[in-house]
Every structure is written in C-alpha cells, then in structure tokens.
Amino acid sequence: MSTIKKHKGLDNTLKVMKEGYLYTTNQRRRLGAENIFETRVLGGKRALVISGKKAAELFYDNDKTERSGTLPKRLVNTLFGKGAIHTTTGKKHIDRKALFMSLMTEGNLKHLRELTRNHWYMNTHRMEQMDQINIYRESIILLTKVGTKWAGVQAPEEKIEEIATDMDIMIDSFRGLGTAFKGYKESVAARRRVEDWLEDQIIQTRKGKIFPPEGTALYEFAHWEDYKGNPMDSRLCAIDLMNTFRPLIAINRFVSFGLLAMHEHPISKEKINNDPDYAYMFSQEVRRFYPFVPFLPGKAKTDIQFEGHDIEKDTMLVLDIYGTMHRDDVFENADEFHPERFLDWDGSPFDLIPQGGGDYYTNHRCAGEWMTIIIMEETMKYFAGKITYDVPEQDLTVDLNSIPGYIKSGFIIENVAEKV
Ligand code: HEM
C-alpha cells in the first residue's frame, strides 16, 4: 500500500489563502499525487484533500463521511447561522431538508422564473438612465427583490439596499476560510440585523398578524413542525428562512461571470437567442468554469479506505470542488469554456459540483441548485436578447489566487438600450 503524499509544513493555511482556487491542483501536481494528498490547515490540523469523481462519491457517502461539526465556527457564525441546516446530521438533517425541498414545487419554480424575468424587464428603464452599471451591484439589488418576494418576506423598497449589503457582507465572509479575518465583526453584526428582521416576521406570522401566502418559505417555515411535532425555535427558524434566499442573492456572482463569458465569447449571445436549450448549457458551464466554492470540509465517519489508502476515523477530509470541475479526466479540456459539453452530459451527481454533489434529500447538496439554474437562464436570456449594451475598458481580471472569486471591476456596462 502506497503512502499518502504530504504537503509539508506545520500549518499551510496561509499558503492555501495565497494560492486560492489553484492550491489543490498546484499541490497535486507538485507532489505527483493523483487524487489525494495530506496537508495541515486551520491551526495545524491534519487534513486529507481528496479530488475527482471518486472523491466526491466518498464524500457524499453518509456511511463513510460525516459533515456535521466540520464547518469552521467562524463561518457558521457569519455565513450559515448557528444551528443552520448545513450543521445538522442524520434524522434531523433529513427532516429539515425535506422542508427546504418541499419549496421546490413546479409552481414555486415557475414563479421564480417569472419574478426573475419581470424584474430584469422592469429594470431596463432604470439602466437606460444610468451612465454606467456595475452588474455585480445591480444584480445583488435585483436578486434581493426577487429573493424576498419569492420567500414571501416583507421587504419595503427602502430596505432593499440595506438587506442586499448585509447579505453581501455575510456571503463575502468565506474569504477568511474560517480563520480570523478583517470584517468578522461587521459580518456578525450584519447577520444579527437580518436575523432580527426575519425573526420578527416569523413571530408575526405565527400570531396571525401577517399573512404570507401558503407555499412561500415564510409561511412554510413558520408553520413547520419537526418529526417530534415541535415547531422550530423562532431564532433558528429565522436563520434557516434566511438560508432560502441569502444564497439566492449570491447568484449575483454567477451573473457577473455569465456576462463576462458572453463578452469573451460573443457568439454565445446568438446561440442563446436562437437555441432554446443554450441558456441552460451556458448557465451550467458558468457554474462549472468560474470560481465560487473552492472546497468543502468533512471527516471520516469510521475507519475507511480511499484508493487503497487507510483513513482513520475522524480524519479531516477536504473535497476539492473547484479543482475537481477543472480536471481533464472529469471534464474534457476542462480549462476551456465550452457550454456544448452539457449537450450530452449524463447528469452525474459527482462531477458538476459547484453547489455540492450527491442527493438533494439525504446529502447536504444545495437545496437551491434548480433555483440557481433558473435565475441564470432567465438573466442570460435577458442580457443576450432583450437589451443592447457596451462594455467599456475596465479590469476584467478574475484572480484565481483570491477566495472568493470575483471580477476585479464587478463587470461594468454602459449605453443600455431596449432591443427593438
Ligand atoms: C448548500 C452553494 C444557491 C440553499 C450548499 C452547499 C454549497 C452551496 C456548496 C453545500 C453543499 C454541501 O455541503 O455538500 C451554493 C451556490 C449557490 C447556491 C454557489 C449560488 C450562488 C442556493 C440557493 C438556495 C440555497 C438559491 C435557496 C434555497 C442551500 C441550502 C443548503 C445549501 C439550504 C444546505 C443544504 C443541506 O445542508 O442539506 N449550497 N448555493 N443555495 N444551499 Fe446553496
């Protein structure tokens, strides 16, 4: 049995932060390690980085990999919220995940599609009046309107900007990878403000003082009972209610990346306009190609084996998300942006994993993946077909060494006009 190759060093966290999305791939190459290598992170903890399709299969095997208790505390306090679904396991997880997934009805998804389409249409006049539009910022505001409406949450127009900014601060907090980072306090404060606002609406709904429509997230979460017949504590309920639309707002990052891809591959605009399936393929490729979630943590649930290596119970496992989607043995010519690769994709739950993999109901795979694709499809169709715009000189660099990934300029457009 061969030994696992090691990235030496007492704590490589700084190196991970310095190389960002490229750390895992660079390190595998440097060590000549195919699918697994050892490193030390987050205060010197031993971790095994696993990469590729087989690694994703291991990571999403609930008998072999445990997820609860593995997310860095700082990230839970900022990004997900204390007690959030991401931190649960076993029966509790499956019970609560069913609540999230019960929102993904055909009707609710159709409503989301219409909300997205209508909000972009309604926004055209505003963008026509503006000298320049920063798409990162514009789409976060628009998606905050879409997300709160879809969730049935009351968000007056004058509060939208504030909610969008607070959400962005929380989302940006994974920049610290769970270590001390500048902005931690600001992020915790942003979370507290949004939790307060949502908890109030949960309480009001339960008291019958406000009436969100049945089927919306606010209604369903406020009235939900767990498998023991207990309602959720109102704070926890606010936290998980936020988990139905805070990540929706994060789609602004994919929107900016999508417009960058359209700018760099102008032919894709025509294809989106002429082929009804192209917006889907294009959106999938944007989620695969551009940097968002770098990796995910877990630990060995029991003594396990991976590719002939023994892994002891409780060993930290890190699934290489970005690197897996950029491997040529997972996606052919992985470093090329090529939406057509999704023409005959087999839909494997272990290769296209920008929002996690495995099963929606029993694993921690993102509950909002279908929502993300729908929002991307409608947004890309709008920018390709409904308006014209110019892309001025700007810094379009996407620095893969920096987590989270973003376009330096945010992606700026100008001279917006409705297509006639
Ligand atoms: C989980 C990414 C959009 C709700 C996750 C996970 C990732 C992720 C990586 C964890 C997977 C794992 O631990 O195995 C993203 C990205 C999004 C996005 C990159 C788009 C920018 C959404 C949306 C929703 C959502 C629109 C709205 C419902 C959730 C929930 C979980 C989750 C509730 C926890 C699932 C669980 O623990 O079982 N997401 N997500 N996400 N996501 Fe998303």
Coordinates of C-alpha atoms and ligand atoms in Angstrom, one line a residue:
M1 CA 0.0 0.0 0.0
S2 CA 1.5 3.4 -1.0
T3 CA 1.7 6.2 1.5
I4 CA -0.2 9.4 1.1
K5 CA 1.9 12.2 -0.4
K6 CA 2.3 15.2 2.0
H7 CA 2.4 18.9 1.7
K8 CA 4.9 19.5 4.4
G9 CA 4.6 22.4 6.9
L10 CA 3.1 22.9 10.3
D11 CA 0.2 24.9 9.0
N12 CA -0.4 25.6 5.3
T13 CA -3.5 27.8 5.8
L14 CA -1.6 30.9 4.5
K15 CA -0.4 29.0 1.5
V16 CA -3.9 27.9 0.8
M17 CA -5.1 31.5 1.0
K18 CA -2.3 32.7 -1.2
E19 CA -2.9 30.2 -4.0
G20 CA -6.7 30.2 -3.5
Y21 CA -8.6 28.1 -6.0
L22 CA -5.4 26.8 -7.5
Y23 CA -3.9 25.4 -4.3
T24 CA -5.3 21.9 -4.6
T25 CA -4.5 21.5 -8.3
N26 CA -1.0 23.0 -7.9
Q27 CA -0.2 20.9 -4.9
R28 CA -1.4 17.7 -6.5
R29 CA 0.9 18.5 -9.4
R30 CA 3.9 19.4 -7.2
L31 CA 3.5 16.2 -5.2
G32 CA 2.7 14.0 -8.2
A33 CA -0.5 13.0 -6.2
E34 CA -3.4 11.8 -8.3
N35 CA -6.5 12.1 -6.1
I36 CA -5.4 12.5 -2.5
F37 CA -2.7 14.4 -0.6
E38 CA -2.1 15.4 3.0
T39 CA -1.8 18.9 4.4
R40 CA -2.2 20.8 7.6
V41 CA -4.6 23.7 7.9
L42 CA -6.6 25.8 10.4
G43 CA -4.1 25.8 13.3
G44 CA -2.1 22.7 12.1
K45 CA -5.0 20.2 11.8
R46 CA -4.1 17.2 9.6
A47 CA -6.4 17.1 6.5
L48 CA -6.6 14.9 3.5
V49 CA -7.5 16.7 0.3
I50 CA -9.5 14.5 -2.0
S51 CA -10.1 15.3 -5.6
G52 CA -12.1 13.9 -8.6
K53 CA -15.3 12.0 -9.2
K54 CA -14.4 9.0 -6.9
A55 CA -13.6 11.5 -4.1
A56 CA -17.0 13.2 -4.5
E57 CA -18.6 9.7 -4.2
L58 CA -16.8 9.0 -1.0
F59 CA -17.6 12.5 0.4
Y60 CA -21.3 12.0 -0.3
D61 CA -21.5 8.5 1.2
N62 CA -23.2 9.1 4.5
D63 CA -21.8 5.9 5.9
K64 CA -18.2 7.0 5.3
T65 CA -18.1 10.7 5.6
E66 CA -19.5 12.9 8.5
R67 CA -20.2 16.5 7.7
S68 CA -21.6 17.9 11.0
G69 CA -19.1 19.6 13.3
T70 CA -16.6 20.2 10.4
L71 CA -17.5 23.7 9.3
P72 CA -15.2 26.3 10.8
K73 CA -17.1 28.0 13.7
R74 CA -16.4 31.5 12.3
L75 CA -18.1 30.6 9.0
V76 CA -21.1 29.2 10.9
N77 CA -21.3 32.5 12.8
T78 CA -21.2 34.6 9.7
L79 CA -22.3 32.7 6.6
F80 CA -24.7 30.0 7.6
G81 CA -26.0 30.9 11.1
K82 CA -25.9 28.9 14.4
G83 CA -27.9 25.6 14.1
A84 CA -28.5 26.1 10.3
I85 CA -29.3 23.1 8.2
H86 CA -25.7 22.9 7.0
T87 CA -24.6 21.9 10.5
T88 CA -27.2 19.2 11.1
T89 CA -26.8 15.5 10.6
G90 CA -28.8 12.2 10.4
K91 CA -32.6 12.2 11.0
K92 CA -32.6 15.9 12.0
H93 CA -31.0 16.9 8.7
I94 CA -33.2 14.7 6.6
D95 CA -36.3 16.0 8.4
R96 CA -35.4 19.7 7.9
K97 CA -34.0 19.2 4.4
A98 CA -37.5 17.8 3.3
L99 CA -38.9 21.2 4.4
F100 CA -36.4 23.1 2.1
M101 CA -37.0 20.7 -0.8
S102 CA -40.8 21.0 -0.3
L103 CA -40.5 24.6 -1.6
M104 CA -39.1 23.4 -4.9
T105 CA -42.6 22.7 -6.4
E106 CA -43.2 23.2 -10.1
G107 CA -45.4 26.2 -9.2
N108 CA -42.8 27.8 -7.0
L109 CA -40.0 27.4 -9.5
K110 CA -42.2 28.8 -12.3
H111 CA -43.0 31.8 -10.0
L112 CA -39.2 32.3 -9.5
R113 CA -38.7 32.2 -13.3
E114 CA -41.4 34.8 -13.8
L115 CA -40.1 37.0 -11.0
T116 CA -36.6 37.0 -12.4
R117 CA -37.7 37.7 -15.9
N118 CA -40.1 40.5 -14.9
H119 CA -37.6 42.2 -12.6
W120 CA -35.0 42.4 -15.3
Y121 CA -37.6 43.8 -17.8
M122 CA -38.8 46.3 -15.2
N123 CA -35.2 47.3 -14.5
T124 CA -34.5 48.2 -18.2
H125 CA -35.6 51.8 -18.0
R126 CA -33.5 52.4 -14.9
M127 CA -30.4 51.0 -16.5
E128 CA -31.1 53.1 -19.7
Q129 CA -30.9 56.2 -17.5
M130 CA -27.6 55.3 -15.8
D131 CA -24.2 56.3 -17.2
Q132 CA -22.6 53.0 -16.1
I133 CA -23.9 49.9 -14.4
N134 CA -21.9 47.7 -12.2
I135 CA -23.5 44.3 -12.8
Y136 CA -22.3 42.8 -9.5
R137 CA -24.0 45.5 -7.6
E138 CA -27.1 45.9 -9.8
S139 CA -27.8 42.2 -9.8
I140 CA -27.5 41.9 -6.0
I141 CA -30.1 44.6 -5.6
L142 CA -32.4 43.0 -8.1
L143 CA -31.9 39.5 -6.7
T144 CA -32.7 40.8 -3.2
K145 CA -36.1 42.0 -4.5
V146 CA -36.7 38.6 -6.3
G147 CA -35.5 36.5 -3.3
T148 CA -37.5 38.3 -0.7
K149 CA -40.7 38.3 -2.9
W150 CA -40.2 34.6 -3.6
A151 CA -39.8 33.8 0.0
G152 CA -42.9 35.7 1.0
V153 CA -40.9 38.0 3.2
Q154 CA -41.9 41.7 3.7
A155 CA -39.1 43.9 2.4
P156 CA -40.1 47.5 1.8
E157 CA -38.3 49.2 -1.2
E158 CA -36.3 51.5 1.1
K159 CA -34.9 48.5 3.0
I160 CA -33.7 46.5 -0.1
E161 CA -30.4 48.3 -0.4
E162 CA -29.6 47.6 3.3
I163 CA -30.6 43.9 3.1
A164 CA -28.6 43.4 -0.1
T165 CA -25.5 45.0 1.5
D166 CA -25.8 42.9 4.7
M167 CA -26.3 39.7 2.7
D168 CA -23.2 40.5 0.6
I169 CA -21.1 41.1 3.7
M170 CA -22.2 37.6 5.0
I171 CA -21.5 35.9 1.7
D172 CA -18.1 37.5 1.4
S173 CA -17.1 36.1 4.9
F174 CA -15.9 32.8 3.4
R175 CA -12.9 34.8 2.3
G176 CA -11.4 34.0 5.7
L177 CA -11.9 30.2 5.3
G178 CA -12.8 30.2 8.9
T179 CA -9.7 31.9 10.2
A180 CA -9.5 35.3 11.7
F181 CA -10.3 37.8 9.0
K182 CA -10.9 41.5 8.8
G183 CA -14.6 42.2 8.7
Y184 CA -15.6 39.3 11.0
K185 CA -17.4 41.6 13.5
E186 CA -19.1 43.5 10.7
S187 CA -20.3 40.2 9.3
V188 CA -21.7 39.0 12.6
A189 CA -23.4 42.4 13.0
A190 CA -24.9 42.1 9.5
R191 CA -26.2 38.6 10.4
R192 CA -27.8 39.8 13.6
R193 CA -29.7 42.6 11.9
V194 CA -31.1 40.3 9.2
E195 CA -31.9 37.6 11.8
D196 CA -33.8 40.1 13.9
W197 CA -35.8 41.4 11.0
L198 CA -36.8 37.8 9.9
E199 CA -37.5 36.5 13.4
D200 CA -40.0 39.3 13.8
Q201 CA -41.8 38.1 10.7
I202 CA -41.8 34.5 11.9
I203 CA -43.4 35.6 15.2
Q204 CA -46.0 37.9 13.5
T205 CA -46.9 35.1 11.1
R206 CA -47.4 32.6 14.0
K207 CA -49.5 35.1 15.8
G208 CA -51.7 35.7 12.7
K209 CA -50.7 39.3 12.4
I210 CA -49.2 39.0 8.9
F211 CA -50.3 36.5 6.2
P212 CA -47.6 35.3 3.8
P213 CA -49.2 33.1 1.1
E214 CA -49.3 29.4 1.7
G215 CA -46.4 27.6 -0.1
T216 CA -43.9 30.5 0.4
A217 CA -40.8 30.0 2.6
L218 CA -42.0 32.3 5.3
Y219 CA -45.4 30.6 5.6
E220 CA -44.0 27.0 5.5
F221 CA -41.1 27.6 7.9
A222 CA -43.2 29.5 10.4
H223 CA -45.8 26.7 10.5
W224 CA -43.5 23.7 10.1
E225 CA -43.1 21.0 12.9
D226 CA -40.2 18.6 13.1
Y227 CA -40.6 14.8 13.3
K228 CA -41.2 15.1 17.0
G229 CA -44.1 17.5 16.4
N230 CA -42.2 20.6 17.6
P231 CA -42.1 24.0 15.8
M232 CA -38.7 25.5 15.2
D233 CA -37.4 27.9 17.8
S234 CA -38.1 31.4 16.3
R235 CA -34.5 32.4 16.0
L236 CA -33.4 29.1 14.4
C237 CA -36.4 29.5 12.1
A238 CA -35.2 32.9 11.0
I239 CA -31.7 31.5 10.4
D240 CA -33.0 28.8 8.1
L241 CA -35.6 31.1 6.5
M242 CA -32.6 33.3 5.5
N243 CA -31.0 30.2 4.0
T244 CA -33.7 30.1 1.4
F245 CA -32.9 33.4 -0.1
R246 CA -29.4 34.7 1.1
P247 CA -27.7 32.2 -1.2
L248 CA -30.1 33.3 -4.0
I249 CA -28.7 36.8 -3.7
A250 CA -25.2 35.3 -4.1
I251 CA -26.1 34.3 -7.6
N252 CA -25.1 37.9 -8.5
R253 CA -21.6 36.5 -8.7
F254 CA -22.6 33.9 -11.3
V255 CA -24.5 36.7 -13.2
S256 CA -21.3 38.8 -13.5
F257 CA -19.3 35.8 -14.6
G258 CA -22.0 34.9 -17.1
L259 CA -21.8 38.4 -18.7
L260 CA -18.0 38.1 -18.7
A261 CA -18.3 34.8 -20.6
M262 CA -20.7 36.3 -23.0
H263 CA -18.3 39.2 -23.6
E264 CA -15.4 36.9 -24.2
H265 CA -17.4 34.5 -26.4
P266 CA -19.8 36.9 -28.3
I267 CA -21.1 34.0 -30.4
S268 CA -22.8 32.7 -27.3
K269 CA -25.3 35.6 -27.4
E270 CA -26.6 34.5 -30.8
K271 CA -26.7 30.9 -29.6
I272 CA -28.7 31.8 -26.5
N273 CA -31.2 33.8 -28.7
N274 CA -31.5 31.1 -31.3
D275 CA -31.4 27.8 -29.4
P276 CA -33.9 27.3 -26.6
D277 CA -31.6 24.9 -24.8
Y278 CA -28.5 27.0 -24.9
A279 CA -29.2 29.2 -21.9
Y280 CA -29.3 26.1 -19.8
M281 CA -26.0 24.7 -21.2
F282 CA -24.4 28.2 -20.9
S283 CA -25.5 28.5 -17.2
Q284 CA -24.2 25.1 -16.3
E285 CA -20.9 25.9 -17.9
V286 CA -20.7 29.3 -16.0
R287 CA -21.3 27.4 -12.7
R288 CA -18.6 24.8 -13.6
F289 CA -16.0 27.1 -15.0
Y290 CA -15.8 30.2 -12.8
P291 CA -14.6 30.2 -9.2
F292 CA -17.1 30.2 -6.3
V293 CA -17.0 27.4 -3.7
P294 CA -13.3 26.2 -3.5
F295 CA -13.7 23.1 -1.3
L296 CA -15.8 21.6 1.4
P297 CA -14.9 20.0 4.7
G298 CA -15.9 16.7 6.3
K299 CA -14.4 13.9 8.3
A300 CA -14.1 10.1 8.2
K301 CA -17.1 8.7 10.0
T302 CA -15.3 5.5 10.7
D303 CA -12.1 3.8 9.5
I304 CA -12.4 4.0 5.8
Q305 CA -10.4 3.4 2.6
F306 CA -9.8 5.6 -0.4
E307 CA -7.9 4.3 -3.5
G308 CA -6.0 1.8 -1.4
H309 CA -5.2 4.2 1.4
D310 CA -6.4 3.6 5.0
I311 CA -8.0 6.6 6.6
E312 CA -8.6 6.7 10.3
K313 CA -12.0 7.6 11.8
D314 CA -12.2 11.4 12.5
T315 CA -9.5 12.3 9.9
M316 CA -10.4 15.7 8.3
L317 CA -11.4 15.3 4.6
V318 CA -11.5 18.2 2.2
L319 CA -13.3 17.8 -1.0
D320 CA -11.7 19.7 -3.9
I321 CA -14.7 21.4 -5.5
Y322 CA -13.2 23.8 -8.0
G323 CA -10.2 21.6 -8.8
T324 CA -12.5 18.6 -9.5
M325 CA -14.5 20.5 -12.0
H326 CA -11.2 21.6 -13.7
R327 CA -9.8 18.1 -14.2
D328 CA -9.4 16.8 -17.7
D329 CA -10.4 13.3 -16.5
V330 CA -13.7 14.7 -15.2
F331 CA -14.5 17.3 -18.0
E332 CA -12.6 17.1 -21.3
N333 CA -10.4 20.2 -21.9
A334 CA -11.7 21.4 -18.6
D335 CA -9.9 24.8 -18.8
E336 CA -11.9 25.7 -21.9
F337 CA -15.3 27.5 -21.6
H338 CA -17.5 25.2 -23.7
P339 CA -21.2 25.1 -22.9
E340 CA -21.9 22.4 -25.6
R341 CA -20.2 19.9 -23.3
F342 CA -23.6 19.8 -21.5
L343 CA -25.5 18.6 -24.6
D344 CA -24.9 15.0 -23.8
W345 CA -23.9 15.3 -20.1
D346 CA -25.2 12.2 -18.2
G347 CA -26.3 14.3 -15.1
S348 CA -23.8 12.6 -12.7
P349 CA -24.2 13.9 -9.2
F350 CA -20.4 13.7 -8.7
D351 CA -18.8 15.8 -11.4
L352 CA -20.7 19.1 -11.8
I353 CA -20.5 20.0 -8.1
P354 CA -20.3 23.8 -7.8
Q355 CA -23.1 23.6 -5.2
G356 CA -22.1 20.2 -3.7
G357 CA -23.0 16.8 -5.0
G358 CA -24.8 13.6 -4.1
D359 CA -28.5 13.5 -3.3
Y360 CA -30.7 16.5 -2.6
Y361 CA -32.8 14.8 0.1
T362 CA -30.2 12.8 2.0
N363 CA -26.9 14.7 1.5
H364 CA -26.0 18.3 2.1
R365 CA -26.2 19.1 -1.7
C366 CA -27.5 22.6 -2.2
A367 CA -31.3 22.9 -1.9
G368 CA -31.3 25.8 -4.3
E369 CA -29.5 24.4 -7.3
W370 CA -32.6 24.3 -9.6
M371 CA -33.3 27.9 -8.5
T372 CA -29.8 28.9 -9.4
I373 CA -30.1 27.5 -12.9
I374 CA -33.5 29.1 -13.5
I375 CA -32.2 32.5 -12.4
M376 CA -29.2 32.2 -14.5
E377 CA -31.1 31.0 -17.6
E378 CA -33.6 33.9 -17.4
T379 CA -30.8 36.5 -16.7
M380 CA -28.6 35.3 -19.5
K381 CA -31.6 35.3 -21.9
Y382 CA -32.4 38.9 -20.9
F383 CA -28.9 40.2 -21.5
A384 CA -28.4 38.3 -24.7
G385 CA -31.8 39.1 -26.3
K386 CA -33.7 41.9 -24.7
I387 CA -31.2 44.7 -24.4
T388 CA -28.0 46.0 -26.1
Y389 CA -25.1 47.5 -24.2
D390 CA -21.5 48.3 -24.4
V391 CA -18.6 47.0 -22.3
P392 CA -16.1 49.9 -21.6
E393 CA -12.4 49.5 -20.8
Q394 CA -12.1 48.0 -17.3
D395 CA -10.2 45.5 -15.3
L396 CA -11.8 42.2 -16.1
T397 CA -9.3 40.1 -14.2
V398 CA -10.6 37.1 -12.3
D399 CA -7.9 36.4 -9.8
L400 CA -7.9 32.6 -9.1
N401 CA -5.5 33.2 -6.2
S402 CA -8.1 35.0 -4.2
I403 CA -11.1 33.5 -2.4
P404 CA -14.0 34.3 -3.0
G405 CA -13.6 34.7 -6.8
Y406 CA -14.8 37.9 -8.4
I407 CA -14.2 40.1 -11.4
K408 CA -12.0 43.0 -10.4
S409 CA -14.3 45.6 -11.9
G410 CA -17.5 43.8 -10.9
F411 CA -18.3 43.9 -14.7
I412 CA -19.4 47.3 -15.9
I413 CA -21.7 48.0 -18.8
E414 CA -23.0 51.3 -20.4
N415 CA -25.3 52.6 -23.2
V416 CA -28.0 50.2 -22.2
A417 CA -31.0 50.2 -24.7
E418 CA -34.0 48.0 -25.1
K419 CA -33.8 45.9 -28.2
V420 CA -36.5 46.8 -30.8
Ligands
HEM1 C1 -25.9 24.1 0.5 C2 -23.5 26.5 -2.9 C3 -27.6 28.8 -4.1 C4 -29.8 26.9 -0.3 C5 -25.0 24.5 -0.4 C6 -23.7 24.0 -0.4 C7 -23.0 24.6 -1.4 C8 -23.9 25.6 -2.0 C9 -21.5 24.4 -1.8 C10 -23.1 22.9 0.5 C11 -23.1 21.5 -0.2 C12 -22.5 20.5 0.8 O1 -22.2 20.9 2.0 O2 -22.3 19.4 0.4 C13 -24.4 27.4 -3.5 C14 -24.1 28.4 -4.5 C15 -25.2 29.0 -4.9 C16 -26.3 28.5 -4.0 C17 -22.7 28.5 -5.1 C18 -25.4 30.0 -5.9 C19 -24.7 31.1 -6.0 C20 -28.6 28.5 -3.2 C21 -30.0 28.9 -3.3 C22 -30.6 28.4 -2.2 C23 -29.6 27.6 -1.5 C24 -30.6 29.8 -4.4 C25 -32.0 28.6 -1.9 C26 -32.8 27.7 -1.4 C27 -28.9 26.0 0.2 C28 -29.2 25.2 1.4 C29 -28.1 24.4 1.7 C30 -27.1 24.7 0.6 C31 -30.5 25.3 2.3 C32 -27.9 23.4 2.8 C33 -28.3 22.0 2.3 C34 -28.0 21.0 3.4 O3 -27.3 21.2 4.3 O4 -28.6 19.9 3.2 N1 -25.1 25.5 -1.3 N2 -25.7 27.5 -3.2 N3 -28.4 27.7 -2.2 N4 -27.7 25.7 -0.2 FE1 -26.8 26.5 -1.8

